[in-house]
PDB file of C-alpha atoms in Angstrom:
ATOM      1  CA  UNK A   1      14.188   9.206  -4.674  1.00 53.00           C
ATOM      2  CA  UNK A   2      13.052  11.133  -7.731  1.00 63.00           C
ATOM      3  CA  UNK A   3      15.350  13.007 -10.073  1.00 66.00           C
ATOM      4  CA  UNK A   4      14.083  16.353  -8.796  1.00 75.00           C
ATOM      5  CA  UNK A   5      14.906  15.452  -5.164  1.00 73.00           C
ATOM      6  CA  UNK A   6      18.327  14.107  -6.166  1.00 77.00           C
ATOM      7  CA  UNK A   7      19.069  17.375  -7.991  1.00 77.00           C
ATOM      8  CA  UNK A   8      17.999  19.414  -4.935  1.00 71.00           C
ATOM      9  CA  UNK A   9      20.275  17.348  -2.698  1.00 73.00           C
ATOM     10  CA  UNK A  10      23.200  17.775  -5.096  1.00 74.00           C
ATOM     11  CA  UNK A  11      22.702  21.552  -5.223  1.00 69.00           C
ATOM     12  CA  UNK A  12      22.468  21.732  -1.429  1.00 65.00           C
ATOM     13  CA  UNK A  13      25.738  19.818  -1.044  1.00 65.00           C
ATOM     14  CA  UNK A  14      27.498  22.121  -3.509  1.00 63.00           C
ATOM     15  CA  UNK A  15      26.079  25.501  -2.479  1.00 62.00           C
ATOM     16  CA  UNK A  16      24.767  25.122   1.075  1.00 63.00           C
ATOM     17  CA  UNK A  17      21.155  25.697   2.080  1.00 61.00           C
ATOM     18  CA  UNK A  18      20.498  28.369  -0.581  1.00 63.00           C
ATOM     19  CA  UNK A  19      19.444  27.328  -4.084  1.00 62.00           C
ATOM     20  CA  UNK A  20      19.950  29.896  -6.832  1.00 61.00           C
ATOM     21  CA  UNK A  21      17.454  29.614  -9.683  1.00 67.00           C
ATOM     22  CA  UNK A  22      15.778  31.799 -12.286  1.00 71.00           C
ATOM     23  CA  UNK A  23      13.178  32.653  -9.611  1.00 70.00           C
ATOM     24  CA  UNK A  24      15.866  34.008  -7.262  1.00 69.00           C
ATOM     25  CA  UNK A  25      17.363  32.496  -4.124  1.00 70.00           C
ATOM     26  CA  UNK A  26      15.329  29.660  -2.648  1.00 72.00           C
ATOM     27  CA  UNK A  27      15.585  27.787   0.636  1.00 72.00           C
ATOM     28  CA  UNK A  28      16.362  24.062   0.319  1.00 69.00           C
ATOM     29  CA  UNK A  29      14.047  23.012   3.173  1.00 74.00           C
ATOM     30  CA  UNK A  30      11.084  24.938   1.739  1.00 78.00           C
ATOM     31  CA  UNK A  31      11.592  23.453  -1.719  1.00 74.00           C
ATOM     32  CA  UNK A  32      11.929  19.941  -0.281  1.00 76.00           C
ATOM     33  CA  UNK A  33       8.671  20.345   1.698  1.00 79.00           C
ATOM     34  CA  UNK A  34       6.874  21.586  -1.415  1.00 82.00           C
ATOM     35  CA  UNK A  35       7.975  18.483  -3.327  1.00 78.00           C
ATOM     36  CA  UNK A  36       6.892  16.189  -0.468  1.00 76.00           C
ATOM     37  CA  UNK A  37       3.458  17.793  -0.150  1.00 78.00           C
ATOM     38  CA  UNK A  38       2.879  17.771  -3.907  1.00 79.00           C
ATOM     39  CA  UNK A  39       3.437  13.987  -3.975  1.00 75.00           C
ATOM     40  CA  UNK A  40       1.567  12.611  -0.931  1.00 69.00           C
ATOM     41  CA  UNK A  41       1.948   8.978   0.096  1.00 66.00           C
ATOM     42  CA  UNK A  42      -1.458   7.314   0.311  1.00 65.00           C
ATOM     43  CA  UNK A  43      -1.770   4.170   2.434  1.00 62.00           C
ATOM     44  CA  UNK A  44      -4.891   2.083   3.040  1.00 64.00           C
ATOM     45  CA  UNK A  45      -5.342   0.076   6.236  1.00 61.00           C
ATOM     46  CA  UNK A  46      -8.253  -2.069   7.353  1.00 65.00           C
ATOM     47  CA  UNK A  47     -10.210  -0.410  10.124  1.00 62.00           C
ATOM     48  CA  UNK A  48      -9.543   3.131   8.909  1.00 60.00           C
ATOM     49  CA  UNK A  49     -12.444   3.410   6.460  1.00 64.00           C
ATOM     50  CA  UNK A  50     -14.189   6.084   8.532  1.00 63.00           C
ATOM     51  CA  UNK A  51     -11.108   8.236   9.033  1.00 59.00           C
ATOM     52  CA  UNK A  52     -11.373  10.660   6.139  1.00 61.00           C
ATOM     53  CA  UNK A  53      -9.967  13.910   7.445  1.00 57.00           C
ATOM     54  CA  UNK A  54      -7.188  12.594   9.643  1.00 65.00           C
ATOM     55  CA  UNK A  55      -3.484  12.280   9.863  1.00 68.00           C
ATOM     56  CA  UNK A  56      -2.072   8.772  10.039  1.00 74.00           C
ATOM     57  CA  UNK A  57       1.353   7.846  11.385  1.00 80.00           C
ATOM     58  CA  UNK A  58       2.685   4.301  11.724  1.00 82.00           C
ATOM     59  CA  UNK A  59       5.062   3.816  14.656  1.00 85.00           C
ATOM     60  CA  UNK A  60       6.747   0.915  16.433  1.00 87.00           C
ATOM     61  CA  UNK A  61       6.137   0.611  20.190  1.00 86.00           C
ATOM     62  CA  UNK A  62       7.178  -1.772  22.938  1.00 87.00           C
ATOM     63  CA  UNK A  63       4.211  -3.117  24.924  1.00 83.00           C
ATOM     64  CA  UNK A  64       4.832  -4.394  28.452  1.00 86.00           C
ATOM     65  CA  UNK A  65       2.991  -7.661  29.153  1.00 84.00           C
ATOM     66  CA  UNK A  66       3.135 -10.079  32.119  1.00 89.00           C
ATOM     67  CA  UNK A  67       5.444 -12.232  29.958  1.00 86.00           C
ATOM     68  CA  UNK A  68       7.794  -9.353  29.125  1.00 86.00           C
ATOM     69  CA  UNK A  69       8.019  -6.611  26.538  1.00 85.00           C
ATOM     70  CA  UNK A  70       6.903  -7.253  22.968  1.00 84.00           C
ATOM     71  CA  UNK A  71       7.227  -5.016  19.938  1.00 86.00           C
ATOM     72  CA  UNK A  72       4.209  -3.975  17.909  1.00 85.00           C
ATOM     73  CA  UNK A  73       3.378  -1.612  15.077  1.00 86.00           C
ATOM     74  CA  UNK A  74       0.442   0.731  15.616  1.00 85.00           C
ATOM     75  CA  UNK A  75      -1.282   3.458  13.653  1.00 82.00           C
ATOM     76  CA  UNK A  76      -1.866   6.766  15.375  1.00 82.00           C
ATOM     77  CA  UNK A  77      -4.708   8.692  13.790  1.00 79.00           C
ATOM     78  CA  UNK A  78      -6.019  12.153  14.493  1.00 77.00           C
ATOM     79  CA  UNK A  79      -8.984  13.913  12.973  1.00 71.00           C
ATOM     80  CA  UNK A  80      -9.804  17.553  12.364  1.00 70.00           C
ATOM     81  CA  UNK A  81     -12.513  17.270  15.024  1.00 71.00           C
ATOM     82  CA  UNK A  82      -9.877  16.590  17.721  1.00 74.00           C
ATOM     83  CA  UNK A  83     -10.351  12.834  17.826  1.00 75.00           C
ATOM     84  CA  UNK A  84      -7.373  10.560  18.491  1.00 77.00           C
ATOM     85  CA  UNK A  85      -7.160   6.814  17.968  1.00 78.00           C
ATOM     86  CA  UNK A  86      -4.537   4.064  17.996  1.00 79.00           C
ATOM     87  CA  UNK A  87      -4.959   0.887  15.933  1.00 77.00           C
ATOM     88  CA  UNK A  88      -2.815  -2.240  16.353  1.00 79.00           C
ATOM     89  CA  UNK A  89      -1.432  -3.559  13.061  1.00 78.00           C
ATOM     90  CA  UNK A  90      -1.470  -7.353  13.062  1.00 66.00           C
ATOM     91  CA  UNK A  91       1.720  -8.907  11.712  1.00 61.00           C
ATOM     92  CA  UNK A  92       1.484 -10.878   8.470  1.00 46.00           C
ATOM     93  CA  UNK A  93       1.293 -14.609   9.126  1.00 43.00           C
ATOM     94  CA  UNK A  94       1.286 -17.591   6.766  1.00 42.00           C
ATOM     95  CA  UNK A  95      -1.430 -20.140   7.479  1.00 36.00           C
TER      96      UNK A  95
END
């Protein structure tokens, strides 16, 4: 967590959801979102080279198989054109 986020959290704990600054009263949630969007997390996965305008979310799911349920991580991707895709992330294995 960066110093700026730590300071915002400290101010929120002391003064509630309102942050008083030289710019007036600010909302903690709005300021936190601004910090998050100004510092995006960029991840690169194989198989996503052609997804340029999409949102990517990694989630854990349980998949039901004839041998029972197994856990797997997948990427959910969505594009501005309305496309939706799920990509299975293979676990790291030593060979």
